[in-house]
XYZ file of C-alpha atoms in Angstrom:
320
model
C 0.228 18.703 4.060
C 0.304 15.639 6.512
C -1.021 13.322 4.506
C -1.654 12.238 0.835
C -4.192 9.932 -0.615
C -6.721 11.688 -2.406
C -6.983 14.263 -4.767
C -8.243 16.831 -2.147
C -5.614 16.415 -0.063
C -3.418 18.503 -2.790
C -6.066 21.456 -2.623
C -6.544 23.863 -5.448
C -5.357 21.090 -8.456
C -5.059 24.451 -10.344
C -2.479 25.730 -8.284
C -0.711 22.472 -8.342
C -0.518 21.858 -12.203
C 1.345 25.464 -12.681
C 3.686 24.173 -9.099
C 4.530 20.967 -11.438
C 5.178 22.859 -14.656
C 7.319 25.479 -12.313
C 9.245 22.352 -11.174
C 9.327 20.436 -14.658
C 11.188 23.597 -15.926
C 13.771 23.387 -12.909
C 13.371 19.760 -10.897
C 16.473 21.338 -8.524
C 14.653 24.774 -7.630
C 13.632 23.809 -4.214
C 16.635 21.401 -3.294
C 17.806 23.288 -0.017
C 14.139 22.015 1.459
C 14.792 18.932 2.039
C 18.437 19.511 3.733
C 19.151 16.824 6.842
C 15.249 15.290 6.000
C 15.310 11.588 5.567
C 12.489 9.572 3.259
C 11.325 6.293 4.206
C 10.049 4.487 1.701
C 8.340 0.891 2.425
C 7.420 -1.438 -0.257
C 5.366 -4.300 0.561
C 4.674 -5.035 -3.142
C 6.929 -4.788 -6.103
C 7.493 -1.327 -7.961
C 9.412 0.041 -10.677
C 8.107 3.680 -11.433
C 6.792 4.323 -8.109
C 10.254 3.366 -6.270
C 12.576 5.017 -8.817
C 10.538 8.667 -9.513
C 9.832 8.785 -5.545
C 13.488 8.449 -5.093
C 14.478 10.812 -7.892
C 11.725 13.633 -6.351
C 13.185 13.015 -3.360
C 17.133 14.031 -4.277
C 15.672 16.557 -6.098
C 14.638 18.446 -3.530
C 18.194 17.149 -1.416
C 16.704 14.537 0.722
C 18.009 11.446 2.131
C 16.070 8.207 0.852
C 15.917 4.789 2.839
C 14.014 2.105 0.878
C 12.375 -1.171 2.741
C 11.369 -4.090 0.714
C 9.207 -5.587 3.307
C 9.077 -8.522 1.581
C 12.871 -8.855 0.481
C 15.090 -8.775 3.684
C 13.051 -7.445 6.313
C 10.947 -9.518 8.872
C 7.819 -10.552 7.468
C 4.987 -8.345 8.915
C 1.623 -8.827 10.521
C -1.081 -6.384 9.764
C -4.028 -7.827 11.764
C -4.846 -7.129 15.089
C -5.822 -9.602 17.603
C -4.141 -12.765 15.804
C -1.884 -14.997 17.673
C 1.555 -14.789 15.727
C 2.013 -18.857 15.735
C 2.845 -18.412 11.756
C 5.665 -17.093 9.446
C 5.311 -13.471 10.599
C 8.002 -12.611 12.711
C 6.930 -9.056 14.102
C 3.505 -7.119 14.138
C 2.865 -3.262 12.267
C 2.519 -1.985 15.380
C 5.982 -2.129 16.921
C 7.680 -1.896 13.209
C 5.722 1.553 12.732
C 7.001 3.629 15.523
C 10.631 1.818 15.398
C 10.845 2.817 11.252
C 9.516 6.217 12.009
C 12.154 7.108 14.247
C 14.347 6.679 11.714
C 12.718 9.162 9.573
C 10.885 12.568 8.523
C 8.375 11.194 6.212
C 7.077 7.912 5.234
C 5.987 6.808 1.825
C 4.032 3.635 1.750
C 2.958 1.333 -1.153
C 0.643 -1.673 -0.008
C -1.483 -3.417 -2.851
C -5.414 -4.825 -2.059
C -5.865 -8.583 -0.970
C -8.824 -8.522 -3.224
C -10.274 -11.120 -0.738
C -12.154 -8.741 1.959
C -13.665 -5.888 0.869
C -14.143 -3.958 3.513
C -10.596 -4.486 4.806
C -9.126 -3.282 1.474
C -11.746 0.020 1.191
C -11.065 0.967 4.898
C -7.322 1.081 3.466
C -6.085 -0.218 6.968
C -2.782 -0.780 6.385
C -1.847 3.054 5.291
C -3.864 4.553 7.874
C -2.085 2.328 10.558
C 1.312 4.510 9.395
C -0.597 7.575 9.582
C -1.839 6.534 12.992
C 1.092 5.063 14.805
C 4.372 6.901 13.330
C 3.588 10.682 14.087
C 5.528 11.419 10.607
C 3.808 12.697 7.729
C 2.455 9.867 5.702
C 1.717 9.415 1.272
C 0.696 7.265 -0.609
C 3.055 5.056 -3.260
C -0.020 2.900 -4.281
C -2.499 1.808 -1.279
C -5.335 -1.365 -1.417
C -7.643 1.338 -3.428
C -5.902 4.474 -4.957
C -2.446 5.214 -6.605
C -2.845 9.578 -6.051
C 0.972 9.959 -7.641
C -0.136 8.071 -10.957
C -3.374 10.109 -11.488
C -1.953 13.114 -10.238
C 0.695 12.749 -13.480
C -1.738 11.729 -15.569
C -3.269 14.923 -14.920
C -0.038 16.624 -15.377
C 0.028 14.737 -18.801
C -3.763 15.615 -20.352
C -3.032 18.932 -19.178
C 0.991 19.064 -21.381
C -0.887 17.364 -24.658
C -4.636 18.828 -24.631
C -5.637 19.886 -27.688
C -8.827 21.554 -26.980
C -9.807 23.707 -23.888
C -11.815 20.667 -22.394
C -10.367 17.351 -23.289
C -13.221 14.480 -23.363
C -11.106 11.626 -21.304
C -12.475 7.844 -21.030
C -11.687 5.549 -18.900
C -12.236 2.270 -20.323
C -11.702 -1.648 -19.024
C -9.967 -4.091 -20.903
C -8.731 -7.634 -20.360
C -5.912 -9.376 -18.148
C -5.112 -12.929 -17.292
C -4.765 -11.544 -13.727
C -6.994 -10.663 -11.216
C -6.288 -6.604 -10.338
C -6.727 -4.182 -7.934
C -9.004 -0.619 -8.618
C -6.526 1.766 -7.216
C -5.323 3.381 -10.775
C -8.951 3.321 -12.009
C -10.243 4.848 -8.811
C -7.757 7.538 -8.619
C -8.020 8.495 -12.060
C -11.606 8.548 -12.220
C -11.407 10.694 -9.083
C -8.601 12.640 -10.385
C -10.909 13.540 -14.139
C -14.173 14.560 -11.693
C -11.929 17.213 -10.156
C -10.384 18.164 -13.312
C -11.486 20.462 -15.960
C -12.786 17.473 -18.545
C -15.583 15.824 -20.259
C -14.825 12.608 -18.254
C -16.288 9.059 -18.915
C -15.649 5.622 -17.715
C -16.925 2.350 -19.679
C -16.214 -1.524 -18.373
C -18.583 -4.169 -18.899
C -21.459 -4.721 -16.688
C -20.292 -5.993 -13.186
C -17.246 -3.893 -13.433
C -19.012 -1.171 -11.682
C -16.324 0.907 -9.560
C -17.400 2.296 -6.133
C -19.592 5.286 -6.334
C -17.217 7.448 -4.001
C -14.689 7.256 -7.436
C -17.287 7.379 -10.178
C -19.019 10.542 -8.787
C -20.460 12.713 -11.862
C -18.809 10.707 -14.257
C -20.725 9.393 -17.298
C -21.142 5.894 -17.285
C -21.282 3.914 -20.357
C -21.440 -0.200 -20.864
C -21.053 0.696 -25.002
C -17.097 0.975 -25.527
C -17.292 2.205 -29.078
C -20.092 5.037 -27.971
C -17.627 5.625 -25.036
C -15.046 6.012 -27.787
C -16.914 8.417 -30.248
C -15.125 12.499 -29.818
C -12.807 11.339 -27.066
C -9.318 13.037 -27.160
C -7.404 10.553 -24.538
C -8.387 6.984 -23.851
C -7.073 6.041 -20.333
C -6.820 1.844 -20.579
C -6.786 -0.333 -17.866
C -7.883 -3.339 -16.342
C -9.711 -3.846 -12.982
C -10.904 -7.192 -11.300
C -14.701 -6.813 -9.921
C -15.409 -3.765 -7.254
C -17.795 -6.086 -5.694
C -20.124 -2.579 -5.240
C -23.423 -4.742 -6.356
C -22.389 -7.950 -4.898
C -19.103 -7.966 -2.355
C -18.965 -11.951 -2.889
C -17.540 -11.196 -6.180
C -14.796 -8.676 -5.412
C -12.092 -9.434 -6.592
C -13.050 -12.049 -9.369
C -12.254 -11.780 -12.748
C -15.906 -11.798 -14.567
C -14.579 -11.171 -18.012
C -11.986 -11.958 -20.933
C -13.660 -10.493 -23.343
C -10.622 -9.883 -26.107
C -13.481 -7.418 -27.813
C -12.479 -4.741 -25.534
C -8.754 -4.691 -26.207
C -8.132 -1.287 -27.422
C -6.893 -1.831 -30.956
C -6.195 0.604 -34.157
C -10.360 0.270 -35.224
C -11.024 1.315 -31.119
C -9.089 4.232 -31.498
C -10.304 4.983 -34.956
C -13.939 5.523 -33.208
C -11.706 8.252 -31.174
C -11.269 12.220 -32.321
C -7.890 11.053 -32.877
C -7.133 10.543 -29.697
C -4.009 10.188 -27.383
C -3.495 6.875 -25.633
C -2.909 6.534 -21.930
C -1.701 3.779 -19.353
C -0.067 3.859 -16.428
C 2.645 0.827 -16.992
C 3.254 -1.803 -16.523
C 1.186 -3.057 -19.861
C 0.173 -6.546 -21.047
C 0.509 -6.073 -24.740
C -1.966 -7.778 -27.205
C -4.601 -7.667 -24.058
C -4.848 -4.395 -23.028
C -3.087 -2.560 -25.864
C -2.083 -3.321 -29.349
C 1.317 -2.845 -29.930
C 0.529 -0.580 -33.392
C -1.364 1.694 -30.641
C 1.097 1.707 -27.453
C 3.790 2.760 -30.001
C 1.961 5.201 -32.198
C 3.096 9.081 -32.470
C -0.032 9.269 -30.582
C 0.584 7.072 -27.197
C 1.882 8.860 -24.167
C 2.835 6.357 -21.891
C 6.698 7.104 -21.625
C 6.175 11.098 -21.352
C 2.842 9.713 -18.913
C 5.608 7.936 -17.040
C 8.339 10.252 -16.822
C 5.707 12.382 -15.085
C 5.836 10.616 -12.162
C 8.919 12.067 -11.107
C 7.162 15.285 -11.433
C 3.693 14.807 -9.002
C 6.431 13.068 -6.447
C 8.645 16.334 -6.335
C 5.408 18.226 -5.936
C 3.635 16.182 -3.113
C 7.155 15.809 -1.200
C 7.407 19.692 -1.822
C 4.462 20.683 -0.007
C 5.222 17.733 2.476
C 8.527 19.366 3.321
C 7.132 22.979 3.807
C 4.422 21.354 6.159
C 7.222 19.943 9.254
């Protein structure tokens, strides 16, 4: 494996779930793969389970980890082609790419969305610029439109705490003062298609996320009908996909404090398991009764990070 962004890239997500519980069971079993390798990993946003379960996956299997806040220390980057660099930015992607890569066996890169131009974001041209121009094997840490490593442990998760054969999972928007990207909802809803679930997302109208994620999911603008026989709720909040009208990607369209998942929202639920990926803006997203009931899994949901990181570096290593 080259290069990780999407769930396909991982192949039979079968085979992959029994590679993670293999590893879960001993984290050190493939340590001598990684011998003399080096991991770059570049942050040009800020991180906290990303940076430290990439770093742990990676000394698990015996590498050696170099971390780049590009933002913190580094020269401040240019990204655009064709611009005269008259401004703050000090040195372009292009010659940084090929200099970092030398220094390195693979390259982990986490870049956030503008959320300003659309098609800029959705062609995801910062990460493919690394794949392009460093000749190193490049994944994903979070890019402008999917976080694979989060929904790839959230599958790892549904699959640990399932308590039927085939789970009905939903996906469901909820408030937040801030305008975010759709990389954690487009993964996971990506993620659920190619999983063995009943899988459905629900947002209020406008919230529409791009039909490339949704695929054969069920979509439904009624939360509590959303709600009724699910056995996880996945909560988070996206700003506006702009899919219906790109002049409103982006925006935040809705407040609406209805859709806060609560105790009575979960009580619609077959006494379901709550999900989110962290970081969490309490008493908007989540009550705290629910984010700290026997029945939330967002610290076992988190500690699986380290897990999908070991696994995609695994088959990362036995690709060079």
């Amino acid at each position: 494996m080259k290069t990780f962004l999407n769930a396909k890239d991982l192949g039979d997500l079968r085979q992959a779930l029994a590679e993670a519980m293999e590893i879960k069971n001993d984290r050190y079993k493939y340590q001598s793969l990684g011998k003399n390798k080096t991991l770059l990993m570049i942050f040009f946003n800020n991180s906290l389970r990303t940076r430290l379960s990439t770093q742990k996956a990676a000394i698990n299997l015996g590498m050696n980890v170099i971390v780049l806040d590009v933002n913190a220390g580094a020269w401040k980057l240019e990204t655009e082609r064709g611009v005269i660099m008259d401004g703050d930015k000090s040195e372009h992607l292009l010659e940084a790419i090929p200099v970092m890569a030398s220094y390195c066996d693979v390259i982990g890169v986490r870049s956030f969305a503008g959320l300003t131009d659309r098609d800029y974001d959705y062609a995801e041209t910062v990460f493919n610029q690394f794949v392009k121009y460093s000749g190193k094997p490049v994944f994903a840490m979070e890019t402008a439109t999917v976080h694979p490593l989060q929904a790839f442990a959230d599958l790892i998760t549904i699959e640990e705490h399932k308590e039927v054969k085939r789970p009905k999972v939903v996906l469901t928007w909820a408030p937040h003062p801030k305008s975010l990207p759709q990389a954690v909802p487009n993964s996971f809803a990506e993620w659920m298609n190619a999983a063995d679930v009943d899988f459905v997302i629900t947002h209020p109208e406008g919230y529409e996320l791009d039909p490339a994620f949704v695929g054969d999911a069920c979509v439904e603008y009624d939360q509590k009908k959303a709600f009724e026989g699910a056995d996880f709720i996945y909560a988070k909040n996206w700003s506006c996909p702009g899919v219906t009208n790109p002049a409103s990607y982006g925006q935040i369209l809705s407040k609406d404090m209805s859709w806060t998942v609560d105790a009575e929202h979960m009580s619609w639920t077959r006494n379901a398991q709550f999900m989110h990926c962290l970081p969490v803006r309490r008493g908007m997203i989540v009550t705290d009764d629910v984010i700290e009931s026997p029945r939330s899994l967002v610290i076992p949901e988190a500690a699986n990070r380290e897990i999908s990181a070991t696994v995609v570096l695994k088959r990362i290593l036995e690709s060079l």
